[in-house]
Amino acid sequence: MLAGEGWSAFAGADSVCELMRGGEGGCYSRIFKLGAPQRRINLSSLLPRPQMPDREATAAILDEIALLMELKGENPFKTRAYKTGAEIVRTHSGDIMKLAAEGDLKGIKGIGDALAQKLNEIATTEKLEFHQNLRAEFPEGLFDLFEIQGLGAKKIKALHDKLAVSSIADLKTVCEDGRVAELSGFGKKTAEKVLEAIAYRESNAGRFRQNEVAASVELIEEFLRAHPHVSRVSVAGSYRRGKETLHDLDFIVATKKPQDVLDAFVSADFVEKIVVHGKTKASVHLKDQGIPADLRAVDNESFPFALQYFTGSKEHNVALRGRALKHGFTLNEYRLAPTDESAAPLETLPDEADIYHKLGLPPIDPALRENTGEIEAAEDGNLPNLVTLENLRGTFHNHTTASDGKASLAEMAAAAQDLGLQYLGIADHSKASFQANGLDEARLEKQVEEIAALNAGFDDFRLFSGTECDILKDGSLDFSDATLASLDYVVASIHNAFTLSEKDMTARIIRAIENPHVTMLGHLTGRLLLKREPYAVDIPAVIEAAAATGTIIELNASPWRLDMDWRWWKLAKEKGVKTSINPDAHSPEGLQNLFYGVRAARKGWLERSDVINCLPLGQIEAALARKCS
Ligand code: DGT
Ligand code: CA
Ligand code: CA
Ligand code: ZN
């Protein structure tokens, strides 16, 4: 059913563990293999695989051991061995899980006998007794503390040891009664920040980012499709609409035997808990993070109506039903029927698109169904021709091992070529981002040379040398104009001093935009979905400044960011501002973030012509140079 919509799910995303460490480094909750090398765009062939005991899951276990040992106050050398182990597991160039399963890790630097044995246990049994025992020494609630912005192992240990904090509720109490403020290394400001973070977490309870659910969506669709009595399957709800965060998953199937299908669904492997098991609907919680999921089983004739209704949004449906009434129809989740009951019933409608046709409209893409003018646009024949993954020809804002990425220039270039891209922009951090090992002028110059050397060896592919240059507190840039001018392009981003007033923050960003060498603005508001609120900034004023100067505004495609938010792109487009859909990749897998970026761009009504990285090699160069010339 999703075929033709051009955004069947594939995924790959930064997990909480890297954010726990406070960096932007790629740490993937799921690793998806890149497709076989091809010279055409094959982005959409990257589907999320159901979770296996893969190397990231293994690395996450080692990371957690290191954390827990730190909490216990163990010898730092022991702790470090696990951290190093996790890095090796993540970055080893061979099939390390296979080697581990075969007990064949000898000779890999950094993996001693004890670690090799543990890796063997994980690879063969999918768990590690040592880890489970260690975890059992701590109260379950303690693990939630790691999700609070600004708390690392050290601080959590202090809270745990000195104030007996072992849950978010405990933490709230000791922040409110002033004990945290008095704790050495904390202070009043930290206590306030922590309380804010707790409030933010509470306001987002029960919501998920797309990357947290994408693999389950694929798995469940596949499961349903394989059922012998199911003829049609689709995900619906907010996931189908490409919302940046969501509350539950919704699936619709067409079947003659709803009870059979619902029975199979609630007894499936992936289900943890059954909430509703009715005749036409089941609601469950998945084993995967307890994600709630609804399934509705309808007959083939009702399927298009159920799919339309349960895709939502509610506001879109209300507006569409209003339009149906004007045309003399009632529209619900089962049918479109004449309001006048004596009139002949409607013939059946085979597809969801036919519902829109019957109401005198072209089909409206699920991404647009938020009642923000899509029905009027459809009526006037002004629906956008939305950008697709396949339209992308390259991408900017990617990191390498030179700063905080996990892969080399050559590896990132190879990964981009595997995806069928024609070019890849490198934008490692600048020196002010010392926590991310940002490059100084000398290292940047060396990277520019390395890129030139690699480019000499490519046919029909090019690396662009850029930088993700820090915007300093006063809006000046971390590199001189001369240095910036030596690059193919510049992404300017904020990575510190998040707490400026809206006025100061806006002025800071606009000053950066006014620099003729700044090609594009990185992650405009700094938000981390469900984790950190955007900083205060006057977005219309920034859009205005970008339009006046010909500065591109990035659509950061990390599922944690999706920044600038889709709700602003219509305004940006009206003002003539272009975007670049940028994965902010810190590894080859990170390039898969483009999937989420395109979904967000579609929600923002963007077309191919609004997105500079749809331009082929040969035309993109001029777009990058437009501002300076
Ligand atoms: P969420 O909160 O991320 O799960 O968002 P949705 O949009 O997936 O919401 P959900 O799962 O409650 O319902 C799925 C769709 O079903 C929703 O987008 C529109 C439709 N729907 C649900 N309840 C109502 C309702 O009371 N009235 C109307 N018109 N539509 C509804
Ligand atoms: Ca939903
Ligand atoms: Ca639902
Ligand atoms: Zn950044």
XYZ file of C-alpha atoms and ligand atoms in Angstrom:
663
model
C 0.000 0.000 0.000
C 2.853 2.284 0.699
C 4.320 1.566 -2.682
C 4.277 4.648 -4.829
C 4.456 6.945 -1.864
C 8.200 6.783 -2.166
C 8.979 6.521 1.483
C 8.815 2.935 2.555
C 10.705 2.836 5.803
C 14.377 2.331 6.263
C 16.127 3.509 9.298
C 19.317 3.978 11.170
C 19.682 6.484 13.877
C 21.562 7.884 16.748
C 20.474 6.136 19.926
C 20.122 7.490 23.412
C 23.501 6.083 24.379
C 25.432 8.649 22.378
C 23.269 11.439 23.653
C 23.903 10.115 27.143
C 27.540 10.665 26.425
C 26.666 14.183 25.428
C 28.186 14.114 21.970
C 26.768 14.020 18.491
C 28.730 10.906 17.623
C 26.912 8.167 15.771
C 25.856 5.299 17.972
C 23.244 3.209 16.312
C 20.474 1.368 18.052
C 20.031 -0.599 14.860
C 22.549 -1.127 12.149
C 21.225 -1.675 8.666
C 23.415 -2.978 5.940
C 23.857 -0.710 3.008
C 22.651 -2.065 -0.291
C 25.016 -3.582 -2.824
C 27.041 -1.004 -4.733
C 24.980 0.438 -7.565
C 25.317 3.483 -9.713
C 21.736 4.549 -9.403
C 19.831 6.028 -6.504
C 18.716 3.164 -4.338
C 18.059 4.945 -1.082
C 14.583 3.546 -0.739
C 15.869 -0.006 -0.885
C 17.322 0.432 2.587
C 14.747 -1.155 4.812
C 15.012 -1.379 8.558
C 15.769 -4.909 9.599
C 14.180 -6.419 12.669
C 16.581 -6.193 15.568
C 19.146 -8.985 15.759
C 21.857 -9.442 18.353
C 23.874 -7.169 16.139
C 27.041 -5.326 16.838
C 25.342 -2.197 18.104
C 23.265 -4.126 20.626
C 26.497 -5.765 21.734
C 28.370 -2.495 21.960
C 25.496 -1.033 23.972
C 25.838 -3.872 26.503
C 29.554 -3.128 26.887
C 28.861 0.594 27.254
C 26.316 -0.078 29.930
C 28.751 -2.325 31.804
C 31.283 0.507 31.756
C 28.684 2.920 33.095
C 27.530 0.598 35.851
C 31.115 -0.098 36.882
C 31.706 3.629 37.047
C 28.657 3.918 39.264
C 30.100 1.238 41.512
C 33.349 3.178 41.701
C 35.402 0.436 40.085
C 38.941 0.887 38.874
C 38.913 3.258 35.846
C 41.161 0.900 33.882
C 38.568 -1.830 34.086
C 35.880 0.607 33.034
C 37.945 1.823 30.123
C 38.455 -1.726 28.840
C 34.694 -2.032 28.284
C 34.429 1.374 26.655
C 37.256 0.497 24.309
C 35.623 -2.864 23.652
C 32.399 -1.124 22.673
C 34.251 1.137 20.230
C 36.038 -1.833 18.666
C 32.796 -3.742 18.252
C 31.229 -0.694 16.568
C 34.057 0.090 14.213
C 35.764 -3.220 13.391
C 35.916 -3.625 9.640
C 35.171 -7.374 9.586
C 32.129 -9.345 10.728
C 33.036 -9.136 14.384
C 29.872 -10.856 15.644
C 30.618 -13.883 13.488
C 34.202 -13.967 14.762
C 32.900 -13.670 18.320
C 30.465 -16.527 17.799
C 33.280 -18.683 16.444
C 35.562 -17.739 19.358
C 37.961 -16.246 16.866
C 38.748 -12.784 18.216
C 42.420 -13.405 18.895
C 44.695 -10.797 17.455
C 42.153 -7.964 17.506
C 43.952 -5.227 19.381
C 42.141 -4.135 22.536
C 40.172 -7.356 23.028
C 41.671 -9.477 25.774
C 40.658 -13.003 26.762
C 38.045 -11.912 29.292
C 36.331 -9.608 26.815
C 36.563 -12.181 24.015
C 34.770 -14.690 26.232
C 32.018 -12.218 27.020
C 31.582 -11.367 23.337
C 31.338 -15.063 22.579
C 28.591 -15.431 25.189
C 26.636 -12.500 23.692
C 27.049 -13.747 20.130
C 25.896 -17.254 20.966
C 23.235 -16.673 23.655
C 22.163 -13.084 22.870
C 22.813 -12.092 26.462
C 25.543 -11.820 29.066
C 25.134 -13.132 32.574
C 27.796 -10.796 33.948
C 25.844 -7.820 32.586
C 22.518 -9.055 33.919
C 23.950 -9.646 37.379
C 25.554 -6.237 37.390
C 22.301 -4.604 36.317
C 20.422 -6.438 39.056
C 22.597 -4.701 41.655
C 20.900 -1.403 40.798
C 17.292 -0.327 41.145
C 15.520 -0.298 37.747
C 14.548 3.369 38.168
C 18.176 4.413 38.216
C 18.465 3.713 34.505
C 15.912 6.430 33.771
C 18.300 9.031 35.187
C 20.558 8.613 32.171
C 17.822 10.040 30.009
C 17.929 13.355 31.839
C 19.827 15.945 29.842
C 23.008 16.997 31.638
C 23.396 13.966 33.905
C 26.306 11.643 33.201
C 27.660 8.682 35.148
C 29.685 10.889 37.479
C 26.774 13.053 38.543
C 24.443 10.092 38.832
C 26.960 8.351 41.040
C 27.158 11.385 43.321
C 23.364 11.606 43.520
C 23.128 7.893 44.192
C 25.902 7.744 46.807
C 25.287 10.987 48.646
C 21.525 11.468 48.371
C 20.338 7.880 47.778
C 18.689 8.908 44.500
C 17.556 5.875 42.542
C 14.658 7.127 40.442
C 13.377 10.219 38.671
C 10.900 10.739 41.515
C 13.772 10.750 44.056
C 15.688 13.151 41.868
C 12.762 15.537 41.692
C 12.443 15.536 45.481
C 16.094 16.324 46.157
C 16.124 19.045 43.501
C 13.046 20.681 44.985
C 14.123 20.531 48.620
C 17.476 22.178 47.885
C 19.747 19.214 48.586
C 21.048 19.007 45.021
C 21.963 22.689 45.054
C 24.186 22.054 48.073
C 25.891 19.004 46.638
C 29.453 19.698 45.555
C 29.712 19.937 41.765
C 26.010 20.757 41.347
C 24.659 24.125 42.535
C 21.353 25.907 42.236
C 21.485 26.323 38.485
C 22.051 22.608 37.901
C 19.111 21.770 40.159
C 16.894 24.130 38.143
C 18.100 22.671 34.846
C 17.451 19.146 36.055
C 13.925 20.081 37.144
C 13.289 21.592 33.726
C 14.575 18.436 32.071
C 12.298 16.303 34.248
C 9.291 18.466 33.375
C 10.132 18.185 29.672
C 10.438 14.436 29.985
C 7.083 14.235 31.751
C 5.382 16.329 29.098
C 6.683 13.900 26.453
C 5.977 10.681 28.318
C 4.773 7.901 26.067
C 6.013 9.459 22.826
C 8.539 7.949 20.444
C 10.802 9.300 17.731
C 10.381 7.730 14.295
C 13.737 5.979 14.493
C 12.571 4.183 17.622
C 9.605 2.622 15.831
C 10.629 2.296 12.168
C 11.989 -1.244 12.432
C 8.883 -2.426 14.283
C 6.653 -0.896 11.609
C 8.484 -2.880 8.928
C 8.443 -6.055 10.979
C 4.713 -5.855 11.705
C 3.760 -4.955 8.135
C 5.736 -7.960 6.956
C 4.137 -10.194 9.568
C 0.648 -9.104 8.542
C 1.396 -9.409 4.845
C 2.507 -13.001 5.385
C -0.836 -13.978 6.931
C -2.739 -16.229 4.490
C -6.056 -14.414 4.971
C -4.743 -10.890 4.623
C -5.127 -9.209 1.232
C -4.029 -5.644 2.004
C -1.860 -4.080 4.700
C -0.873 -0.566 5.585
C 0.489 1.372 8.477
C -1.765 4.361 9.199
C -1.842 7.096 11.863
C 0.909 9.549 12.633
C 3.641 7.237 11.343
C 2.125 7.209 7.880
C 1.845 10.980 8.013
C 5.551 11.215 8.889
C 5.083 13.004 12.201
C 8.373 13.653 14.013
C 7.207 11.941 17.205
C 4.315 9.634 17.809
C 2.245 8.075 20.486
C 1.189 4.741 19.016
C 1.307 2.725 15.807
C -1.792 2.000 13.758
C -2.161 -0.800 11.227
C -5.043 -1.655 8.914
C -5.557 -4.967 7.155
C -8.158 -6.164 4.685
C -9.323 -9.683 5.438
C -12.315 -12.010 5.239
C -11.327 -13.557 8.566
C -10.702 -10.703 10.984
C -10.743 -12.941 14.050
C -7.982 -15.175 12.653
C -5.795 -12.215 11.865
C -6.360 -10.502 15.206
C -5.648 -13.759 17.044
C -2.398 -14.172 15.138
C -1.440 -10.563 15.831
C -1.955 -10.684 19.599
C -0.079 -13.971 19.887
C 2.845 -12.822 17.725
C 6.396 -12.966 18.982
C 6.750 -9.220 19.089
C 3.830 -8.683 21.479
C 4.465 -8.141 25.164
C 1.005 -7.316 26.461
C -2.538 -7.471 25.094
C -4.657 -4.447 25.960
C -7.700 -5.018 23.709
C -8.571 -8.187 21.790
C -11.869 -7.514 20.066
C -13.666 -8.628 16.918
C -12.311 -5.938 14.619
C -9.592 -4.283 16.652
C -6.657 -5.311 18.821
C -4.362 -3.108 20.867
C -1.077 -4.383 22.201
C 2.214 -3.238 23.658
C 5.274 -4.436 21.773
C 8.256 -6.088 23.387
C 10.274 -3.428 21.637
C 10.241 -0.604 24.220
C 6.605 -1.240 25.104
C 5.464 0.660 21.991
C 1.634 0.619 21.808
C 0.186 -0.654 18.520
C -3.387 -0.879 17.216
C -4.562 -3.216 14.488
C -7.888 -2.859 12.716
C -9.138 -5.718 10.567
C -11.774 -4.776 7.992
C -13.260 -6.276 4.853
C -11.780 -5.452 1.502
C -14.541 -2.944 0.619
C -14.008 -0.945 3.810
C -10.236 -0.963 3.594
C -9.764 2.342 1.689
C -12.120 4.114 4.095
C -10.500 2.668 7.200
C -7.062 3.539 5.866
C -8.138 7.097 5.094
C -9.860 7.551 8.455
C -7.144 6.076 10.643
C -4.369 7.854 8.802
C -5.800 11.108 10.084
C -5.037 13.634 11.105
C -8.214 14.121 12.999
C -8.283 17.743 11.795
C -7.856 16.701 8.173
C -10.664 14.179 8.567
C -13.012 16.739 10.065
C -12.371 19.090 7.159
C -12.742 16.323 4.583
C -15.995 15.139 6.152
C -17.267 18.714 5.954
C -16.466 18.762 2.263
C -18.186 15.397 1.782
C -21.356 16.749 3.383
C -21.345 19.694 0.987
C -21.210 17.177 -1.846
C -24.136 15.255 -0.325
C -22.117 12.392 1.178
C -21.413 11.077 4.628
C -17.857 9.852 5.055
C -16.769 7.538 7.835
C -14.291 4.729 8.439
C -16.512 2.231 6.530
C -17.918 4.041 3.539
C -18.781 7.116 1.578
C -22.564 7.131 1.147
C -25.148 9.616 -0.069
C -26.690 11.586 2.795
C -30.019 11.032 1.154
C -30.629 7.409 2.137
C -33.170 6.828 -0.598
C -30.504 7.501 -3.221
C -28.703 4.514 -4.685
C -25.662 3.438 -2.641
C -22.256 4.287 -4.040
C -20.338 1.781 -6.039
C -17.334 0.442 -4.140
C -14.129 2.458 -4.277
C -11.022 0.343 -4.779
C -8.440 2.714 -3.341
C -7.982 5.499 -0.863
C -7.221 7.845 -3.772
C -10.722 7.217 -5.141
C -12.260 8.758 -2.008
C -10.529 12.016 -2.820
C -11.515 11.705 -6.490
C -15.161 11.207 -5.538
C -14.998 14.437 -3.567
C -13.615 16.242 -6.589
C -10.036 16.336 -5.348
C -6.734 14.860 -6.461
C -5.348 12.421 -3.873
C -3.642 14.213 -0.985
C -0.365 12.712 0.209
C -0.506 11.468 3.829
C 2.393 13.791 4.688
C 0.149 16.805 3.996
C -2.907 15.687 5.945
C -2.629 18.114 8.852
C -5.379 20.539 7.784
C -2.930 23.317 7.089
C -4.380 24.229 3.718
C -3.987 20.964 1.834
C -7.682 20.584 1.006
C -7.859 24.119 -0.392
C -4.647 23.542 -2.354
C -6.061 20.296 -3.738
C -9.236 22.111 -4.732
C -7.247 24.804 -6.556
C -4.935 22.294 -8.225
C -2.026 23.685 -6.220
C -0.825 20.600 -4.381
C 2.971 20.432 -4.307
C 4.794 17.741 -6.213
C 6.617 16.486 -3.128
C 10.314 15.717 -3.103
C 11.246 12.018 -2.877
C 14.291 10.134 -1.660
C 15.035 9.187 -5.240
C 15.326 12.872 -6.161
C 18.407 13.321 -3.960
C 21.743 13.455 -5.762
C 24.081 14.140 -2.865
C 24.165 15.585 0.596
C 26.081 17.955 2.844
C 26.885 18.056 6.585
C 28.660 14.780 7.256
C 31.372 14.006 9.770
C 34.465 11.792 9.666
C 37.003 10.508 12.168
C 38.758 13.866 11.814
C 36.187 15.207 14.319
C 33.618 12.989 16.019
C 32.622 10.671 13.165
C 33.256 6.935 13.104
C 34.429 6.499 9.520
C 37.181 7.876 7.326
C 36.761 10.146 4.329
C 37.222 7.189 1.993
C 34.670 5.072 3.874
C 32.095 7.854 3.883
C 32.666 8.440 0.177
C 32.244 4.731 -0.556
C 29.029 4.618 1.469
C 27.607 7.602 -0.412
C 28.488 5.942 -3.730
C 26.819 2.726 -2.596
C 23.649 4.724 -2.074
C 23.902 5.999 -5.617
C 24.738 9.566 -4.613
C 26.892 11.678 -6.919
C 28.508 13.790 -4.246
C 29.065 14.030 -0.523
C 29.834 17.154 1.454
C 32.191 16.789 4.388
C 31.577 19.174 7.277
C 33.591 18.243 10.318
C 33.405 20.346 13.451
C 35.515 23.453 13.933
C 37.961 24.073 16.771
C 35.491 25.687 19.218
C 33.712 22.311 19.364
C 36.691 20.845 21.217
C 34.441 18.220 22.844
C 33.844 16.870 19.330
C 37.540 17.092 18.418
C 36.869 20.030 16.099
C 39.515 20.819 13.478
C 41.804 23.826 13.660
C 43.029 25.628 10.523
C 45.995 23.324 9.991
C 43.976 20.110 10.261
C 41.272 21.579 8.052
C 43.846 22.474 5.409
C 45.166 18.941 5.540
C 41.650 17.576 5.112
C 41.090 19.797 2.083
C 44.223 18.258 0.538
C 43.099 14.727 1.373
C 39.757 15.414 -0.254
C 41.438 16.773 -3.381
C 43.584 13.635 -3.570
C 40.560 11.355 -3.204
C 38.629 13.362 -5.792
C 41.414 12.793 -8.303
C 40.648 9.070 -8.095
C 36.846 9.249 -8.552
C 34.883 8.983 -11.783
C 31.457 10.665 -11.636
C 31.661 11.270 -7.908
C 32.917 14.147 -5.842
C 33.615 15.006 -2.235
C 33.066 18.649 -1.324
C 35.227 20.145 1.397
C 33.289 22.089 3.940
C 33.121 22.702 7.638
C 30.469 22.733 10.309
C 31.759 25.994 11.652
C 30.691 27.033 15.133
C 28.743 30.245 15.430
C 30.357 31.854 18.463
C 28.357 33.556 21.178
C 28.478 36.959 19.491
C 27.558 35.622 16.061
C 31.096 35.698 14.711
C 32.464 32.516 13.198
C 35.081 30.114 14.469
C 37.210 30.516 11.300
C 38.445 33.631 9.532
C 36.864 34.676 6.240
C 40.053 33.637 4.441
C 39.826 30.103 5.833
C 36.120 29.880 5.045
C 36.786 31.120 1.523
C 39.186 28.228 0.932
C 36.321 25.713 1.254
C 33.636 24.573 -1.176
C 30.907 25.455 1.316
C 30.260 26.279 4.974
C 27.578 25.011 7.370
C 27.286 27.358 10.354
C 25.849 25.894 13.559
C 25.421 26.657 17.226
C 26.856 24.170 19.714
C 27.148 26.233 22.882
C 25.624 29.178 24.770
C 22.090 27.871 24.250
C 20.555 30.082 26.913
C 20.775 33.497 25.269
C 17.591 35.541 25.146
C 15.515 35.209 21.987
C 16.651 38.660 20.880
C 20.355 37.908 21.370
C 20.097 34.429 19.861
C 18.307 35.774 16.787
C 20.866 38.551 16.343
C 23.663 35.997 16.758
C 22.278 33.750 14.039
C 21.498 36.616 11.677
C 25.032 37.912 12.043
C 26.315 34.501 10.954
C 23.869 34.447 8.040
C 25.189 37.801 6.889
C 28.678 36.393 6.481
C 29.048 35.916 2.708
C 30.926 32.626 3.201
C 28.154 30.927 5.174
C 26.443 28.714 2.633
C 23.907 27.193 4.970
C 22.655 27.281 8.504
C 22.899 23.984 10.456
C 20.193 22.631 12.819
C 18.537 25.996 13.373
C 16.991 25.539 16.826
C 19.262 22.905 18.386
C 16.298 20.815 19.491
C 16.698 17.140 20.331
C 13.249 15.630 20.020
C 11.834 14.377 23.338
C 15.142 15.286 24.935
C 16.049 18.952 24.668
C 13.812 21.862 23.795
C 14.739 24.230 20.985
C 16.519 27.347 22.091
C 14.702 30.643 21.851
C 14.946 32.089 18.366
C 12.705 34.228 16.159
C 12.348 31.849 13.231
C 10.490 34.203 10.849
C 13.264 36.778 11.326
C 15.902 34.155 10.527
C 13.957 33.076 7.436
C 13.763 36.710 6.359
C 17.540 37.130 6.760
C 18.227 33.887 4.908
C 16.024 35.058 2.053
C 17.716 38.460 1.904
C 21.212 36.970 1.746
C 20.605 33.791 -0.276
C 21.579 31.597 2.654
C 20.319 28.019 2.623
C 18.622 26.658 5.742
C 19.470 23.030 6.396
C 16.814 20.463 7.071
C 18.817 18.369 9.505
C 17.617 14.828 8.864
C 18.726 13.228 12.104
C 15.542 11.730 13.595
C 16.583 13.421 16.840
C 16.528 16.850 15.231
C 14.434 17.274 12.051
C 15.398 20.902 12.392
C 14.141 23.355 10.990
C 10.743 21.973 11.918
C 8.413 21.058 9.017
C 5.855 23.640 10.115
C 8.126 26.490 8.971
C 9.068 25.348 5.487
C 5.982 26.727 3.796
C 6.957 30.196 4.961
C 10.602 29.649 3.968
C 9.525 28.463 0.533
C 7.257 31.470 0.081
C 10.240 33.707 0.786
C 12.366 31.794 -1.710
C 14.669 30.133 0.832
C 16.190 26.843 -0.330
C 17.053 23.895 1.839
C 19.587 21.110 1.867
C 18.422 17.831 3.389
C 21.436 16.853 5.481
C 21.835 13.604 7.392
C 24.410 14.936 9.889
C 25.930 11.484 9.420
C 28.660 10.392 11.804
C 29.062 7.012 10.071
C 27.989 5.295 6.836
C 24.751 4.181 8.496
C 24.077 7.777 9.446
C 23.473 8.580 5.781
C 20.250 6.643 6.138
C 18.901 9.583 8.128
C 18.051 11.023 4.724
C 14.936 8.869 4.928
C 13.639 10.882 7.881
C 14.768 14.132 6.309
C 12.747 13.531 3.164
C 9.688 12.656 5.244
C 10.044 15.956 7.098
C 10.581 17.861 3.839
C 7.391 16.345 2.440
C 5.508 17.406 5.547
C 6.892 20.873 4.861
C 5.362 20.845 1.334
C 8.812 20.939 -0.264
C 9.388 20.066 -3.882
C 12.462 18.957 -5.732
C 13.238 22.520 -6.771
C 13.323 23.696 -3.132
C 16.036 21.224 -2.186
C 19.510 22.074 -3.478
C 20.850 18.571 -2.997
C 18.485 17.351 -5.691
C 20.765 19.151 -8.143
C 23.140 16.891 -10.033
C 26.882 17.249 -10.053
C 27.651 19.981 -12.530
C 24.805 22.173 -11.273
C 25.276 21.925 -7.518
C 28.582 23.833 -7.649
C 26.837 27.007 -8.784
C 24.226 26.674 -6.031
C 27.012 26.500 -3.435
C 28.782 29.507 -4.880
C 25.661 31.622 -5.375
C 26.040 33.731 -2.232
C 29.682 34.702 -2.641
C 29.583 35.570 -6.302
P -0.511 9.618 17.650
O -0.942 10.416 18.826
O 0.894 9.868 17.306
O -0.844 8.175 17.753
O -1.342 10.256 16.425
P -2.396 9.538 15.448
O -2.788 10.548 14.452
O -1.835 8.262 14.945
O -3.642 9.294 16.389
P -4.423 7.983 16.840
O -3.558 6.787 16.880
O -5.117 8.346 18.110
O -5.558 7.809 15.758
C -5.249 7.483 14.419
C -6.121 8.276 13.504
O -7.489 7.894 13.662
C -6.127 9.762 13.743
O -5.057 10.407 13.103
C -7.449 10.169 13.144
C -8.335 9.006 13.443
N -9.134 9.271 14.651
C -8.927 8.746 15.866
N -9.851 9.233 16.738
C -10.606 10.086 16.041
C -11.727 10.921 16.352
O -12.200 10.956 17.486
N -12.238 11.667 15.334
C -11.720 11.647 14.079
N -12.259 12.421 13.137
N -10.684 10.897 13.757
C -10.142 10.116 14.706
Ca -1.241 6.518 16.288
Ca -3.960 4.532 17.691
Zn 26.116 20.160 14.696
